[in-house]
């Protein structure tokens, strides 16, 4: 259900990108009208969802048996690995999230903004489908395999961005989408299943991933504004910026992957 929940949210992002691509060249009045309609629709959906929800508090039974030191250490390692992986994936996805994605893809790869919106939206759909598949794998086959795939994807994606090739650019964006879309529900699943305080754990994952996005945008934006005026070579801008992402995201994702595998083997 966690995977389905996040998949529906990602589907909403896809429709938003698709609508933006369609109205990009429309008049300001028409674009404003569509934006207001989307806002009102969002408000209506939020009100409806609140009305149909039925919150019931079920107290969790308390057990007198304390977990062993081995179990406590395993939970601590799994939790820490999820936090590190969440930061790495959120940080590494900055080139496909927000306005920076449009600036980067346009000035480095000369991709027009409407096409960028369609690319990001389509990659989001691929990410949604992959999250559903990986969610099924986590439920039926192997939880460690399912959560390892997004980490491997975020390790490979910045490497592909170093090669200025349109096909590899698309592959890299898809890998990043798979990483962020699939890791979000899977990390929450690990926290919910393997810890005794899932609510606070999930809240920390959310905070850390939001922090990763914020730090990534800050570093990426400052680096871009600093490097771009100093060189006329777009290739140099591309190499330096993707290297900044690579030097932080990939090692952290690798550390998280090793810790997860070791934690699940205990």
GROMACS .gro file of C-alpha atoms in nm:
model
  266
    1UNK     CA    1   0.000   0.000   0.000
    2UNK     CA    2   0.291   0.238   0.066
    3UNK     CA    3   0.413   0.186  -0.291
    4UNK     CA    4   0.066   0.249  -0.432
    5UNK     CA    5   0.028   0.561  -0.217
    6UNK     CA    6   0.349   0.717  -0.347
    7UNK     CA    7   0.277   0.599  -0.702
    8UNK     CA    8  -0.051   0.791  -0.707
    9UNK     CA    9   0.129   1.103  -0.587
   10UNK     CA   10   0.391   1.064  -0.860
   11UNK     CA   11   0.113   1.024  -1.115
   12UNK     CA   12  -0.019   1.364  -1.010
   13UNK     CA   13   0.327   1.514  -1.070
   14UNK     CA   14   0.330   1.358  -1.418
   15UNK     CA   15  -0.004   1.515  -1.507
   16UNK     CA   16   0.122   1.850  -1.377
   17UNK     CA   17   0.430   1.832  -1.601
   18UNK     CA   18   0.218   1.724  -1.898
   19UNK     CA   19  -0.023   2.015  -1.853
   20UNK     CA   20   0.270   2.257  -1.819
   21UNK     CA   21   0.412   2.131  -2.149
   22UNK     CA   22   0.075   2.185  -2.320
   23UNK     CA   23   0.017   2.540  -2.193
   24UNK     CA   24   0.379   2.659  -2.209
   25UNK     CA   25   0.323   2.873  -2.520
   26UNK     CA   26  -0.035   2.973  -2.435
   27UNK     CA   27  -0.136   3.325  -2.334
   28UNK     CA   28  -0.092   3.440  -1.974
   29UNK     CA   29  -0.469   3.459  -1.922
   30UNK     CA   30  -0.520   3.101  -2.039
   31UNK     CA   31  -0.228   2.973  -1.834
   32UNK     CA   32  -0.357   3.152  -1.525
   33UNK     CA   33  -0.704   3.008  -1.579
   34UNK     CA   34  -0.568   2.653  -1.604
   35UNK     CA   35  -0.352   2.706  -1.294
   36UNK     CA   36  -0.650   2.828  -1.091
   37UNK     CA   37  -0.859   2.531  -1.207
   38UNK     CA   38  -0.582   2.290  -1.101
   39UNK     CA   39  -0.554   2.463  -0.763
   40UNK     CA   40  -0.930   2.439  -0.703
   41UNK     CA   41  -0.927   2.073  -0.809
   42UNK     CA   42  -0.644   2.003  -0.564
   43UNK     CA   43  -0.832   2.175  -0.281
   44UNK     CA   44  -1.146   1.975  -0.359
   45UNK     CA   45  -0.954   1.646  -0.361
   46UNK     CA   46  -0.789   1.728  -0.027
   47UNK     CA   47  -1.127   1.810   0.131
   48UNK     CA   48  -1.281   1.490  -0.005
   49UNK     CA   49  -0.992   1.277   0.121
   50UNK     CA   50  -1.018   1.430   0.469
   51UNK     CA   51  -1.393   1.369   0.482
   52UNK     CA   52  -1.371   1.001   0.389
   53UNK     CA   53  -1.081   0.919   0.622
   54UNK     CA   54  -1.167   0.743   0.946
   55UNK     CA   55  -0.882   0.766   1.194
   56UNK     CA   56  -0.882   0.506   1.465
   57UNK     CA   57  -0.612   0.480   1.726
   58UNK     CA   58  -0.518   0.124   1.812
   59UNK     CA   59  -0.279   0.108   2.106
   60UNK     CA   60   0.029  -0.100   2.045
   61UNK     CA   61   0.068  -0.387   2.292
   62UNK     CA   62   0.367  -0.356   2.520
   63UNK     CA   63   0.594  -0.655   2.561
   64UNK     CA   64   0.795  -0.719   2.872
   65UNK     CA   65   1.068  -0.897   2.675
   66UNK     CA   66   1.343  -0.656   2.578
   67UNK     CA   67   1.513  -0.701   2.240
   68UNK     CA   68   1.863  -0.846   2.247
   69UNK     CA   69   2.171  -0.635   2.182
   70UNK     CA   70   2.214  -0.807   1.845
   71UNK     CA   71   1.863  -0.713   1.733
   72UNK     CA   72   1.906  -0.357   1.860
   73UNK     CA   73   2.235  -0.322   1.672
   74UNK     CA   74   2.075  -0.460   1.355
   75UNK     CA   75   1.785  -0.216   1.375
   76UNK     CA   76   2.023   0.073   1.438
   77UNK     CA   77   2.234  -0.020   1.135
   78UNK     CA   78   1.930  -0.063   0.908
   79UNK     CA   79   1.787   0.270   1.021
   80UNK     CA   80   2.115   0.454   0.969
   81UNK     CA   81   2.162   0.298   0.625
   82UNK     CA   82   1.812   0.407   0.522
   83UNK     CA   83   1.885   0.763   0.638
   84UNK     CA   84   2.216   0.777   0.448
   85UNK     CA   85   2.060   0.629   0.135
   86UNK     CA   86   1.769   0.871   0.152
   87UNK     CA   87   2.000   1.171   0.169
   88UNK     CA   88   2.216   1.038  -0.116
   89UNK     CA   89   1.921   0.972  -0.348
   90UNK     CA   90   1.750   1.303  -0.270
   91UNK     CA   91   2.076   1.493  -0.319
   92UNK     CA   92   2.157   1.308  -0.642
   93UNK     CA   93   1.816   1.380  -0.792
   94UNK     CA   94   1.855   1.761  -0.796
   95UNK     CA   95   1.902   1.771  -1.175
   96UNK     CA   96   1.552   1.629  -1.225
   97UNK     CA   97   1.362   1.818  -0.954
   98UNK     CA   98   1.245   2.180  -0.963
   99UNK     CA   99   1.351   2.472  -1.178
  100UNK     CA  100   1.718   2.369  -1.173
  101UNK     CA  101   1.629   2.074  -1.397
  102UNK     CA  102   1.491   2.308  -1.664
  103UNK     CA  103   1.794   2.539  -1.650
  104UNK     CA  104   2.047   2.254  -1.653
  105UNK     CA  105   1.888   2.055  -1.935
  106UNK     CA  106   1.832   2.364  -2.147
  107UNK     CA  107   2.175   2.528  -2.114
  108UNK     CA  108   2.385   2.211  -2.111
  109UNK     CA  109   2.188   1.983  -2.343
  110UNK     CA  110   1.979   2.249  -2.529
  111UNK     CA  111   1.653   2.076  -2.437
  112UNK     CA  112   1.353   2.316  -2.465
  113UNK     CA  113   1.141   2.360  -2.152
  114UNK     CA  114   0.825   2.189  -2.291
  115UNK     CA  115   1.035   1.888  -2.396
  116UNK     CA  116   1.202   1.889  -2.055
  117UNK     CA  117   0.861   1.877  -1.889
  118UNK     CA  118   0.761   1.579  -2.104
  119UNK     CA  119   1.092   1.402  -2.035
  120UNK     CA  120   1.058   1.452  -1.659
  121UNK     CA  121   0.694   1.347  -1.668
  122UNK     CA  122   0.765   1.034  -1.872
  123UNK     CA  123   1.059   0.938  -1.652
  124UNK     CA  124   0.829   0.985  -1.354
  125UNK     CA  125   0.585   0.732  -1.502
  126UNK     CA  126   0.871   0.486  -1.552
  127UNK     CA  127   0.971   0.548  -1.192
  128UNK     CA  128   0.614   0.481  -1.077
  129UNK     CA  129   0.600   0.150  -1.266
  130UNK     CA  130   0.938   0.048  -1.128
  131UNK     CA  131   0.829   0.132  -0.773
  132UNK     CA  132   0.525  -0.095  -0.813
  133UNK     CA  133   0.745  -0.379  -0.942
  134UNK     CA  134   1.004  -0.331  -0.668
  135UNK     CA  135   0.728  -0.310  -0.408
  136UNK     CA  136   0.602  -0.650  -0.524
  137UNK     CA  137   0.957  -0.788  -0.510
  138UNK     CA  138   0.995  -0.658  -0.154
  139UNK     CA  139   0.668  -0.824  -0.050
  140UNK     CA  140   0.710  -1.156  -0.230
  141UNK     CA  141   1.079  -1.214  -0.300
  142UNK     CA  142   1.359  -1.014  -0.139
  143UNK     CA  143   1.338  -0.689   0.053
  144UNK     CA  144   1.712  -0.626   0.036
  145UNK     CA  145   1.715  -0.679  -0.343
  146UNK     CA  146   1.427  -0.436  -0.391
  147UNK     CA  147   1.582  -0.153  -0.191
  148UNK     CA  148   1.930  -0.214  -0.336
  149UNK     CA  149   1.819  -0.139  -0.694
  150UNK     CA  150   1.738   0.232  -0.631
  151UNK     CA  151   2.076   0.275  -0.459
  152UNK     CA  152   2.259   0.118  -0.754
  153UNK     CA  153   2.059   0.343  -0.989
  154UNK     CA  154   2.168   0.662  -0.809
  155UNK     CA  155   2.529   0.541  -0.814
  156UNK     CA  156   2.522   0.491  -1.193
  157UNK     CA  157   2.314   0.795  -1.294
  158UNK     CA  158   2.572   1.073  -1.227
  159UNK     CA  159   2.837   0.869  -1.412
  160UNK     CA  160   2.619   0.862  -1.724
  161UNK     CA  161   2.561   1.238  -1.697
  162UNK     CA  162   2.936   1.291  -1.739
  163UNK     CA  163   2.902   1.163  -2.097
  164UNK     CA  164   2.734   1.430  -2.309
  165UNK     CA  165   2.506   1.199  -2.504
  166UNK     CA  166   2.131   1.242  -2.551
  167UNK     CA  167   2.050   0.872  -2.515
  168UNK     CA  168   2.259   0.838  -2.200
  169UNK     CA  169   2.099   1.157  -2.066
  170UNK     CA  170   1.756   0.994  -2.096
  171UNK     CA  171   1.884   0.675  -1.932
  172UNK     CA  172   2.035   0.878  -1.648
  173UNK     CA  173   1.712   1.071  -1.588
  174UNK     CA  174   1.515   0.745  -1.588
  175UNK     CA  175   1.760   0.591  -1.338
  176UNK     CA  176   1.723   0.893  -1.110
  177UNK     CA  177   1.343   0.870  -1.138
  178UNK     CA  178   1.355   0.500  -1.052
  179UNK     CA  179   1.579   0.577  -0.754
  180UNK     CA  180   1.365   0.853  -0.603
  181UNK     CA  181   1.025   0.699  -0.682
  182UNK     CA  182   1.111   0.348  -0.566
  183UNK     CA  183   1.329   0.432  -0.266
  184UNK     CA  184   1.066   0.658  -0.110
  185UNK     CA  185   0.809   0.382  -0.031
  186UNK     CA  186   1.069   0.108   0.018
  187UNK     CA  187   1.262   0.306   0.280
  188UNK     CA  188   0.938   0.370   0.469
  189UNK     CA  189   0.864  -0.001   0.454
  190UNK     CA  190   1.199  -0.090   0.610
  191UNK     CA  191   1.141   0.159   0.891
  192UNK     CA  192   0.782   0.043   0.949
  193UNK     CA  193   0.867  -0.328   0.954
  194UNK     CA  194   1.200  -0.337   1.136
  195UNK     CA  195   1.172  -0.063   1.400
  196UNK     CA  196   0.952  -0.026   1.707
  197UNK     CA  197   0.885   0.344   1.641
  198UNK     CA  198   0.785   0.358   1.274
  199UNK     CA  199   0.610   0.696   1.286
  200UNK     CA  200   0.910   0.887   1.419
  201UNK     CA  201   1.142   0.689   1.190
  202UNK     CA  202   0.940   0.772   0.879
  203UNK     CA  203   0.931   1.136   0.987
  204UNK     CA  204   1.310   1.138   1.009
  205UNK     CA  205   1.344   0.981   0.664
  206UNK     CA  206   1.115   1.251   0.523
  207UNK     CA  207   1.318   1.524   0.693
  208UNK     CA  208   1.652   1.383   0.576
  209UNK     CA  209   1.535   1.343   0.214
  210UNK     CA  210   1.396   1.698   0.213
  211UNK     CA  211   1.728   1.814   0.355
  212UNK     CA  212   1.911   1.629   0.077
  213UNK     CA  213   1.702   1.804  -0.189
  214UNK     CA  214   1.755   2.144  -0.026
  215UNK     CA  215   2.131   2.098   0.016
  216UNK     CA  216   2.159   1.962  -0.338
  217UNK     CA  217   1.974   2.258  -0.487
  218UNK     CA  218   2.183   2.502  -0.283
  219UNK     CA  219   2.519   2.351  -0.377
  220UNK     CA  220   2.419   2.293  -0.739
  221UNK     CA  221   2.279   2.645  -0.783
  222UNK     CA  222   2.573   2.823  -0.619
  223UNK     CA  223   2.821   2.611  -0.817
  224UNK     CA  224   2.641   2.681  -1.143
  225UNK     CA  225   2.632   3.058  -1.085
  226UNK     CA  226   3.001   3.052  -0.988
  227UNK     CA  227   3.133   2.831  -1.266
  228UNK     CA  228   2.922   2.939  -1.563
  229UNK     CA  229   3.048   3.304  -1.587
  230UNK     CA  230   3.411   3.184  -1.565
  231UNK     CA  231   3.403   2.962  -1.875
  232UNK     CA  232   3.259   2.964  -2.222
  233UNK     CA  233   3.271   2.586  -2.240
  234UNK     CA  234   2.935   2.423  -2.173
  235UNK     CA  235   3.111   2.086  -2.155
  236UNK     CA  236   3.322   2.214  -1.865
  237UNK     CA  237   3.010   2.331  -1.680
  238UNK     CA  238   2.852   1.990  -1.733
  239UNK     CA  239   3.158   1.799  -1.613
  240UNK     CA  240   3.213   2.011  -1.302
  241UNK     CA  241   2.848   2.016  -1.192
  242UNK     CA  242   2.788   1.645  -1.240
  243UNK     CA  243   3.118   1.574  -1.063
  244UNK     CA  244   2.992   1.770  -0.762
  245UNK     CA  245   2.682   1.551  -0.755
  246UNK     CA  246   2.886   1.236  -0.813
  247UNK     CA  247   3.141   1.307  -0.539
  248UNK     CA  248   2.869   1.327  -0.273
  249UNK     CA  249   2.576   1.112  -0.386
  250UNK     CA  250   2.752   0.801  -0.517
  251UNK     CA  251   2.982   0.729  -0.218
  252UNK     CA  252   2.697   0.782   0.029
  253UNK     CA  253   2.471   0.552  -0.172
  254UNK     CA  254   2.746   0.289  -0.181
  255UNK     CA  255   2.794   0.311   0.197
  256UNK     CA  256   2.418   0.278   0.247
  257UNK     CA  257   2.406  -0.024   0.015
  258UNK     CA  258   2.684  -0.205   0.203
  259UNK     CA  259   2.524  -0.129   0.541
  260UNK     CA  260   2.182  -0.249   0.422
  261UNK     CA  261   2.317  -0.579   0.292
  262UNK     CA  262   2.513  -0.635   0.613
  263UNK     CA  263   2.214  -0.537   0.828
  264UNK     CA  264   1.976  -0.777   0.654
  265UNK     CA  265   2.224  -1.064   0.688
  266UNK     CA  266   2.234  -1.035   1.069
   0.00000   0.00000   0.00000
